[in-house]
Amino acid sequence: MTSPFFKRFWQLLPGIAAVATTVVLSQSEAIAPLESAVYRGLFQLRGPQTWEERIVLIKIDDATLAQMGQFPLPRDYYTQLLEQLSRSRPAVIGFNILFVDASPADTQLADAMTKVNNVVLASAVDAQGYPLVPQKPLHRAAVAIGHILEDPTNDGMVYQISPWEARQQAFGIAIADIYGQQHSAVDLPDLDQSFGINWPAAQADLAQYSFVEVLSGQVPPATFNDKIVLIGLTATGSDPVATPFDYDPPGNGTLLHAAVIDNVLQQRSLQAIALDSWWTLLLLATPVISYWLFSQSFRWQLAITLGGLGGWSGLSLLLFYNMYWLPVVPPLILWSLMGTGTILSQQFLANVTLQSLLDDLWQQYSQDTGLALRMQTPQHPVPEELGPEVRKLIVLANSWGWAQATQTAIAQTVPIGLLAADDHDQVWFCNSLAMEWLAIEIKQPLSSALVPQWLAAETWQRTLSELTQHKTISPIECQQGYQWFELRFERLENLEQPNPLLRDGRQGLLMVIENITHRKTVELQLRSLNRGLENEIRQRTVELQTVNLSLLEEVLERQQAQEQLAYQALHDELTGLPNRTQLKTQLQRLVQRSDENQENLFAVLFIDCDRFKLVNDSFGHLVGDKLLQAIALRLSQSVSHQDLVARFGGDEFVILLTDLKQPQAAINVAQRIRHQLQKPFLIEHQKLYTGCSIGIVLSGADYQQADEMLRDADTAMYRAKRTGIGKVLFKPEMHFAVRSSLELETDLRLSLQQQELVVYYQPIFDIDTQTIVGFEALLRWQHPRQGLVGPDKFIPLAEETGMIIPIGQWVMHEACQQLRHWQDRCLVHPDAFMSVNLSAQQFNEHRLLNRIDKVLRETRLDSCYLKLEITESAIMADSETAVNTFKALKDRDIRLSIDDFGTGYSSLSYLHCFPIDVLKVDRSFIQRMSKGQKHLSLVQAIKTLSHHFNMTMIAEGIETRTQIEHLRTMKCSLGQGYFFCPPMDNQSLEAHCLCPVPKTKTR
């Protein structure tokens, strides 16, 4: 430990460890959070600065999205904004928006950009590295394109950006460049070096206006004169970019580009100072500094360490005020680790050396353990917090001085009488208590004080004789009045060291007198208490025997209760049959046994009673319970005693056939059970009839759990109930069908959120002129795995699950919005209408009118252009409510249509009650017109009916010219079908069927 080589290595070790630790932390980015905290702290110490007054932000905020819809906004809004800004003549307009998707309105937006002639657009790169650039019309109309690529840290903050990326300037630098070309010259930064962001202040301090306020003309035009107008999305949670002044919640990418423009115009970007060579030199010099610092005193070590930390921190802060960024955390970590490690290692080396010296001294001078123990008296305690080493030093330093004082103190202050006499019976030492009790002085004979007041002469002589023979003397008890004393004697001779009590080396005896009056009193009291305790113990023993008998009775009662609870836990309370828990246990045991022995065949019969709810509703639950008991008894009598009959819940029972020779036996048992349950039950003098549906599952290697067999049996039972067969043997495809239905339901619930639903439109034509007079909105599902799914596969599922309400609302909104869009672009006849189908659930939903009003309000479509198609079954479900709903819709000037007329079960007596505008003849009637006169007459009858009721008839499914001729003969004016145009999406329809029409006066 003390060799010169080791000492020099030890002095270099703190510096080496500090360098290694700092390098590892820097490489692992573990200090990145500290760097971020220092970065934010420097800005907070500097305080906010005034934003460049030439920058104005137009933000697409939460208020804008709440009023105009979700992002991205239609191109028309941006066109209107440019027209609004053109009146103010701004210096430069920058769109922090990626116009990568084509839009029919791109041409208008490009024209508006060309007129302004100072628009800068943004570009980026997607996650796969493909460029995201504006559409070609917009790209040609922009005066410049700038990238908006960011490099945020783990905490979402951007320290710097690349001035040149993807062969384009940064978005903010491009805007500043355009401003310099059109106004005063601007010094652009070096495009080969990173551009450090010097954040001026919080976003709230920047001049900014809401998109919707500017668009509506609420902001004076003079606000944007000769300004750099930056337009971008700032809504909550969009493109979050943390800044030193906007950290929680963070700022956004638009604010970042505003800071870049500010830094360029003000020439105050943050310059990073490269310390590569200096940093390498500091790392190499750190072990040398540690070696030199090791030889300094503790005060100098602490002062140098703190001085280095404070000096570097001050230098960093001073440079930051002058817009230079100097790395702060790595040098501070390196210096603090070096200083702290040097101080601790020096202290450790000193402690090791002192410990070695202390161990040598302790081995040499601590042999007198009695002396060390006397050091621990309450009068002179050794503090525990000082540690074992300091305690040893205290003992060694004070041992000899304490020894004599300790012995004298013990002799004079102990609460006993202490007396020493020599072989001549002369007292040569006596403490105060012994003097008081024996009435004796030093140099007086001991015998005269003891005999006969304390001891008899014989006892005293015997004691002296035993002391001479070095025998152990038992303590002697003596009574003096009301007090008791104990006398102990010990021979004083043959000691290894001279005893301080034996003056001049004299030998003799040592006598110790102790007052034991209190002890004797306590002993007497204890004897009395023991006698009382013995009597109480005997009494308690009798009581415990009585209690034990009572406990035995309680234990027996509890065992009976537990047995009853165990029975109830495994049996149905009403029928006494095994319950679901016992069934699953037995079935699981059979499944496991079947894995070991494939020849062991068993089956599960899942039974559901038919018409049981009707019995409950008609005769009450008491009769229903008795019927369940009778069914349970009949089921138990229908199987062998080896089989298990269990009540699964409600009116459902499960039978476990445990030993089958062949699969047909399970089917025979199911047939026998159905036959037994079809017989009448006599309950409360009433003949009751019921039936059952049975699902059958046979054991097999595919089953590992009891729940799997019960699940498949339940599936087979529901198949039997739906088909009316009565009993069905489970097949794997049943499970696959149920699972496919569940998967389709799950996908359908996510389809709206994942934008998988699309609306197709089939035009409705005037049969004579073959011009488009309206459209029918048809829903399609673009499934990610199954492709385009027709409505016949998922609409019934949507109606069953209730998803038809939000889906129908979405379809109505999309269809109305699309018609309004076509009207604005003059692509349809002014009187063209949009037909939207309403399901029975939608039509009977109490919020239908509110939903329709909301759609019309949001899409700005006049209600007269909306036509709702309702099936006959939806109307007849609640005809009185249907009349009221129809009246409310007609009051809103919404046209109404009966869809698939003739296929439902409508009553003609109700038809005149409903304000129907259109009867839509089902395609099945149209397609059969050419098969004979009777089919043609049926369509003619519907046309006559619609004419008398003043309704318009629309023919569906027109596919041939012959059908067209028949319909013209009947004077049917409207029709739709593949003969004219199949259903298409909006873009295909615009490309193939729609063309601009001249504006005419609408109704």
PDB file of C-alpha atoms in Angstrom, residues 120-121 145-149 161-165 167-177 191 195 257 260-261:
ATOM      1  CA  VAL A 120     -42.756  30.505 -50.187  1.00  0.00           C
ATOM      2  CA  LEU A 121     -43.909  26.872 -49.805  1.00  0.00           C
ATOM      3  CA  ILE A 145     -39.366  26.249 -51.739  1.00  0.00           C
ATOM      4  CA  GLY A 146     -37.785  25.644 -48.325  1.00  0.00           C
ATOM      5  CA  HIS A 147     -37.414  22.411 -46.357  1.00  0.00           C
ATOM      6  CA  ILE A 148     -38.933  22.122 -42.870  1.00  0.00           C
ATOM      7  CA  LEU A 149     -36.799  19.201 -41.677  1.00  0.00           C
ATOM      8  CA  ILE A 161     -31.285  23.008 -38.129  1.00  0.00           C
ATOM      9  CA  SER A 162     -29.533  22.258 -41.414  1.00  0.00           C
ATOM     10  CA  PRO A 163     -29.493  25.424 -43.620  1.00  0.00           C
ATOM     11  CA  TRP A 164     -29.227  23.281 -46.767  1.00  0.00           C
ATOM     12  CA  GLU A 165     -30.935  19.907 -47.144  1.00  0.00           C
ATOM     13  CA  ARG A 167     -30.973  20.677 -52.466  1.00  0.00           C
ATOM     14  CA  GLN A 168     -33.111  23.324 -50.769  1.00  0.00           C
ATOM     15  CA  GLN A 169     -32.588  26.059 -48.215  1.00  0.00           C
ATOM     16  CA  ALA A 170     -34.292  25.833 -44.841  1.00  0.00           C
ATOM     17  CA  PHE A 171     -37.824  27.232 -44.901  1.00  0.00           C
ATOM     18  CA  GLY A 172     -37.027  30.210 -42.627  1.00  0.00           C
ATOM     19  CA  ILE A 173     -33.775  31.033 -44.444  1.00  0.00           C
ATOM     20  CA  ALA A 174     -35.560  30.880 -47.821  1.00  0.00           C
ATOM     21  CA  ILE A 175     -38.181  33.360 -46.564  1.00  0.00           C
ATOM     22  CA  ALA A 176     -35.442  35.698 -45.277  1.00  0.00           C
ATOM     23  CA  ASP A 177     -33.636  35.370 -48.632  1.00  0.00           C
ATOM     24  CA  LEU A 191     -25.141  27.008 -45.671  1.00  0.00           C
ATOM     25  CA  PHE A 195     -27.706  26.956 -37.902  1.00  0.00           C
ATOM     26  CA  HIS A 257     -39.369  28.774 -38.467  1.00  0.00           C
ATOM     27  CA  VAL A 260     -35.059  31.125 -37.733  1.00  0.00           C
ATOM     28  CA  ILE A 261     -36.373  34.186 -39.618  1.00  0.00           C
TER      29      ILE A 261
END
